[in-house]
Coordinates of C-alpha atoms in Angstrom, one line a residue:
X1 CA 33.6 47.5 49.1
X2 CA 34.4 50.1 46.5
X3 CA 34.4 53.8 47.6
X4 CA 31.9 54.9 44.9
X5 CA 29.3 52.2 45.9
X6 CA 26.4 53.7 47.8
X7 CA 24.5 51.5 50.3
X8 CA 20.7 52.1 49.9
X9 CA 18.7 52.0 53.1
X10 CA 16.3 49.1 53.1
X11 CA 12.8 49.4 54.5
X12 CA 10.6 46.6 56.0
X13 CA 6.8 46.8 56.4
X14 CA 5.5 46.5 60.0
X15 CA 4.1 43.3 61.2
X16 CA 0.3 43.7 61.6
X17 CA -2.0 41.9 63.9
X18 CA -4.0 40.5 60.9
X19 CA -0.9 39.5 58.8
X20 CA -1.7 36.7 56.4
X21 CA 1.7 35.0 56.6
X22 CA 3.8 35.9 59.7
X23 CA 6.5 33.2 59.0
X24 CA 7.2 34.9 55.6
X25 CA 7.6 38.3 57.4
X26 CA 10.1 36.8 59.8
X27 CA 12.1 35.4 56.9
X28 CA 12.3 38.9 55.4
X29 CA 13.4 40.2 58.9
X30 CA 16.2 37.6 59.0
X31 CA 17.4 38.8 55.6
X32 CA 17.2 42.3 56.9
X33 CA 19.5 41.4 59.8
X34 CA 22.0 39.8 57.4
X35 CA 22.1 42.8 55.1
X36 CA 22.6 45.3 57.9
X37 CA 24.8 43.0 60.0
X38 CA 22.6 43.4 63.0
X39 CA 24.0 42.0 66.3
X40 CA 22.0 39.4 68.3
X41 CA 21.5 41.8 71.2
X42 CA 20.0 44.4 68.9
X43 CA 17.6 42.0 67.1
X44 CA 14.8 42.2 69.8
X45 CA 14.9 46.0 69.7
X46 CA 14.6 46.0 65.9
X47 CA 11.7 43.5 66.1
X48 CA 9.9 45.7 68.5
X49 CA 10.5 48.7 66.2
X50 CA 8.9 47.0 63.2
X51 CA 5.7 45.8 65.1
X52 CA 2.4 47.6 64.6
X53 CA 0.9 49.7 67.4
X54 CA -1.7 47.0 68.0
X55 CA 0.9 44.2 68.4
X56 CA 3.2 46.4 70.4
X57 CA 0.3 47.0 72.9
X58 CA -0.5 43.4 73.1
X59 CA 3.0 42.2 74.1
X60 CA 2.4 42.7 77.9
X61 CA -0.8 40.8 77.7
X62 CA 1.0 37.9 75.9
X63 CA 3.5 37.6 78.7
X64 CA 6.4 39.3 76.9
X65 CA 8.8 41.5 78.9
X66 CA 11.3 44.1 78.1
X67 CA 14.3 41.8 78.7
X68 CA 13.1 39.0 76.3
X69 CA 15.4 37.9 73.6
X70 CA 14.7 38.0 70.0
X71 CA 13.9 34.2 69.8
X72 CA 11.5 34.5 72.8
X73 CA 9.6 37.5 71.2
X74 CA 9.4 35.6 67.9
X75 CA 8.1 32.4 69.5
X76 CA 5.4 34.5 71.4
X77 CA 4.3 36.4 68.3
X78 CA 4.1 33.3 66.1
X79 CA 2.1 31.4 68.7
X80 CA -0.3 34.3 69.0
X81 CA -0.7 34.8 65.2
X82 CA -0.7 30.9 64.6
X83 CA 0.5 31.3 60.9
X84 CA -0.1 27.5 60.3
X85 CA -3.8 28.2 59.9
X86 CA -5.1 28.2 63.4
X87 CA -5.5 31.3 65.6
X88 CA -6.4 34.9 64.9
X89 CA -5.5 34.9 61.3
X90 CA -7.8 31.9 60.5
X91 CA -10.5 33.4 62.6
X92 CA -10.3 36.7 60.7
X93 CA -10.2 34.9 57.4
X94 CA -13.4 32.9 58.4
X95 CA -15.5 35.8 59.7
X96 CA -14.5 38.1 56.8
X97 CA -15.2 35.5 54.1
X98 CA -17.8 36.6 51.6
X99 CA -19.1 35.0 48.3
X100 CA -17.0 36.3 45.5
X101 CA -18.2 37.4 42.0
X102 CA -19.1 34.4 39.9
X103 CA -18.4 32.0 42.8
X104 CA -20.8 29.2 43.0
X105 CA -22.6 28.6 46.3
X106 CA -21.1 25.0 46.6
X107 CA -17.5 26.4 46.4
X108 CA -18.3 29.1 48.9
X109 CA -19.7 26.6 51.5
X110 CA -16.8 24.2 51.0
X111 CA -14.2 27.0 51.8
X112 CA -16.2 28.1 54.8
X113 CA -16.2 24.6 56.3
X114 CA -12.4 24.4 55.7
X115 CA -11.8 27.7 57.4
X116 CA -14.1 26.8 60.3
X117 CA -12.3 23.6 61.0
X118 CA -8.9 25.5 61.0
X119 CA -10.1 28.5 63.1
X120 CA -12.0 26.4 65.7
X121 CA -10.5 22.9 65.8
X122 CA -11.6 22.4 69.5
X123 CA -15.3 23.0 68.9
X124 CA -17.9 20.2 68.4
X125 CA -19.2 19.4 65.0
X126 CA -22.6 20.8 65.9
X127 CA -21.1 24.1 67.0
X128 CA -19.0 24.3 63.9
X129 CA -22.1 23.7 61.8
X130 CA -23.9 26.5 63.5
X131 CA -21.0 28.9 62.8
X132 CA -20.7 27.8 59.2
X133 CA -24.6 28.3 58.6
X134 CA -24.4 31.8 60.2
X135 CA -21.4 33.0 58.2
X136 CA -22.9 31.4 55.0
X137 CA -26.1 33.5 55.5
X138 CA -24.1 36.6 56.1
X139 CA -21.8 36.0 53.1
X140 CA -24.1 35.2 50.2
X141 CA -24.3 38.0 47.6
X142 CA -28.1 37.7 46.7
X143 CA -30.4 39.5 49.0
X144 CA -33.3 37.2 48.3
X145 CA -31.3 34.1 49.1
X146 CA -30.1 35.7 52.3
X147 CA -33.7 36.5 53.2
X148 CA -34.7 32.9 52.6
X149 CA -32.0 31.6 54.8
X150 CA -32.9 33.9 57.6
X151 CA -36.5 32.9 57.5
X152 CA -35.7 29.1 57.3
X153 CA -33.2 29.1 60.1
X154 CA -31.4 26.0 58.8
X155 CA -29.7 23.8 61.4
X156 CA -27.2 22.1 59.1
X157 CA -24.9 23.3 56.4
X158 CA -26.4 20.8 53.9
X159 CA -30.0 22.1 54.4
X160 CA -28.7 25.7 54.1
X161 CA -26.9 25.0 50.8
X162 CA -29.9 23.1 49.3
X163 CA -32.2 26.0 50.2
X164 CA -29.8 28.6 48.8
X165 CA -29.4 26.7 45.5
X166 CA -33.2 26.3 45.1
X167 CA -33.8 30.0 45.9
X168 CA -31.1 31.0 43.4
X169 CA -32.8 29.1 40.6
X170 CA -36.2 30.6 41.4
X171 CA -34.8 34.1 41.3
X172 CA -33.1 33.5 38.0
X173 CA -36.4 32.2 36.4
X174 CA -38.4 35.0 37.9
X175 CA -35.9 37.6 36.6
X176 CA -36.2 36.2 33.1
X177 CA -39.9 36.1 33.1
X178 CA -40.3 39.6 34.4
X179 CA -37.8 41.2 32.1
X180 CA -37.2 39.1 29.1
X181 CA -34.0 40.0 27.2
X182 CA -32.4 41.7 30.3
X183 CA -29.6 40.2 32.2
X184 CA -30.1 38.6 35.6
X185 CA -29.0 40.4 38.7
X186 CA -25.3 40.5 39.5
X187 CA -25.7 38.4 42.5
X188 CA -27.1 35.4 40.5
X189 CA -24.6 32.8 39.7
X190 CA -24.7 31.4 36.1
X191 CA -26.7 28.2 35.8
X192 CA -25.7 25.1 34.0
X193 CA -26.6 24.5 30.4
X194 CA -29.8 22.6 31.2
X195 CA -31.0 25.3 33.5
X196 CA -30.3 27.9 30.9
X197 CA -32.3 26.1 28.4
X198 CA -35.3 25.9 30.8
X199 CA -35.1 29.6 31.5
X200 CA -35.0 30.4 27.8
X201 CA -38.1 28.3 27.2
X202 CA -40.0 29.9 30.0
X203 CA -39.0 33.3 28.7
X204 CA -40.3 32.5 25.2
X205 CA -43.6 31.3 26.6
X206 CA -44.0 34.5 28.7
X207 CA -43.3 36.7 25.6
X208 CA -46.2 35.2 23.5
X209 CA -48.8 38.1 23.0
X210 CA -51.7 35.8 22.1
X211 CA -53.4 35.7 25.5
X212 CA -52.9 39.5 25.9
X213 CA -54.4 40.2 22.4
X214 CA -57.5 38.0 23.0
X215 CA -58.1 39.7 26.4
X216 CA -57.8 43.1 24.8
X217 CA -60.3 42.2 22.0
X218 CA -62.8 40.9 24.6
X219 CA -62.6 44.1 26.6
X220 CA -63.2 46.2 23.4
X221 CA -66.3 44.2 22.6
X222 CA -67.6 44.6 26.0
X223 CA -67.1 48.3 26.0
X224 CA -68.9 48.5 22.6
X225 CA -72.0 46.6 23.9
X226 CA -72.1 48.8 27.0
X227 CA -72.0 51.9 24.8
X228 CA -74.9 50.7 22.6
X229 CA -77.1 49.9 25.7
X230 CA -76.4 53.3 27.0
X231 CA -77.5 55.0 23.7
X232 CA -80.7 52.9 23.5
X233 CA -81.7 54.0 27.0
X234 CA -81.1 57.6 26.2
X235 CA -83.3 57.4 23.0
X236 CA -86.5 56.2 24.8
X237 CA -89.8 58.1 24.5
X238 CA -90.5 61.2 26.8
X239 CA -93.6 59.3 28.1
X240 CA -91.5 56.4 29.3
X241 CA -89.0 58.7 31.0
X242 CA -91.9 60.5 32.7
X243 CA -93.3 57.2 33.8
X244 CA -89.9 56.2 35.2
X245 CA -89.7 59.5 36.9
X246 CA -93.2 59.2 38.4
X247 CA -92.9 55.6 39.4
X248 CA -92.6 54.9 43.1
X249 CA -94.5 56.9 45.7
X250 CA -96.2 59.3 43.3
X251 CA -100.0 59.5 43.9
X252 CA -102.7 60.6 41.6
X253 CA -105.1 63.3 42.9
X254 CA -107.9 62.2 40.5
X255 CA -108.2 58.5 41.2
X256 CA -106.0 58.1 44.2
X257 CA -103.8 55.6 42.5
X258 CA -100.0 55.4 42.5
X259 CA -97.4 55.6 39.8
X260 CA -99.0 58.5 37.8
X261 CA -100.2 62.1 38.2
X262 CA -103.7 63.5 37.6
X263 CA -102.7 65.0 34.2
X264 CA -102.1 61.5 32.7
X265 CA -104.7 59.7 34.8
X266 CA -106.1 56.7 32.8
X267 CA -109.4 56.5 34.8
X268 CA -112.8 56.8 32.8
X269 CA -113.9 59.9 34.8
X270 CA -110.8 61.7 33.8
X271 CA -111.3 60.7 30.1
X272 CA -115.0 61.9 30.1
X273 CA -114.2 65.2 31.7
X274 CA -111.4 65.7 29.1
X275 CA -113.7 64.8 26.2
X276 CA -116.4 67.3 27.5
X277 CA -113.9 70.1 27.6
X278 CA -112.8 69.4 24.1
X279 CA -116.5 69.5 22.8
X280 CA -117.3 72.8 24.6
X281 CA -114.1 74.3 23.2
X282 CA -115.1 73.2 19.6
X283 CA -118.7 74.5 20.0
X284 CA -117.5 77.9 21.1
X285 CA -115.4 78.6 18.0
X286 CA -118.4 79.3 15.6
X287 CA -120.0 81.8 17.9
X288 CA -116.8 83.7 18.1
X289 CA -116.4 83.7 14.4
X290 CA -120.0 85.1 13.8
X291 CA -119.3 88.0 16.2

């Protein structure tokens, strides 16, 4: 090696408990050993140094001891992580799976089934179906679709998928009808061309103002008629208003009848007395003039 050549120290990321590919990490560790010329008796110590705190604490529970060789430690860790697709990595991938942006429900369900079969190969089909339905309900983006799945309590992935697709179509149509011209919510996946045409047709029907205009004109005509009736009632004669006011339990002190007072009593005696007063009043006027 030339004297002026500087050897740069190489760093290696620690192996985490949720590592996505443990075999790839061990390949990099082997290259690290070759570059630094690590002896076989030191490889186990270097491996322990590059383990995360969580994995280092799990080693006694996995049966690893201080005197284990590098090959024994590697075999124990790979068996625990099960990089082939089974084990803690696959279980973490299954329970953390969520519907991605612009991902269709069918693709989301298919990936969940694949992850469930890898993470829980020993479970029965019915138990796997229950786990898939539960994670599918948790992972969908649309709140309305999730609420429909919770209410339905589907027993099979097929029933859950059919219900979710139908609910998604209903939400898309309702969104277009309630707010024409605005985009659908972000958690609604784009529909095929036929469904888009159906939604556009429904939106154009809802935007027609003919029904609203007719209803408005009918309300205006009704208000005009009610205003005229109120004005006609206010313009009635004072006698009619007095009769309305006197109607009911009003009793006449002249004739004893109901519905009027003595001042406007229609009885013959009342008219005779009234005519006599008028004659006496007219006969008294000349005498006063002569005086």
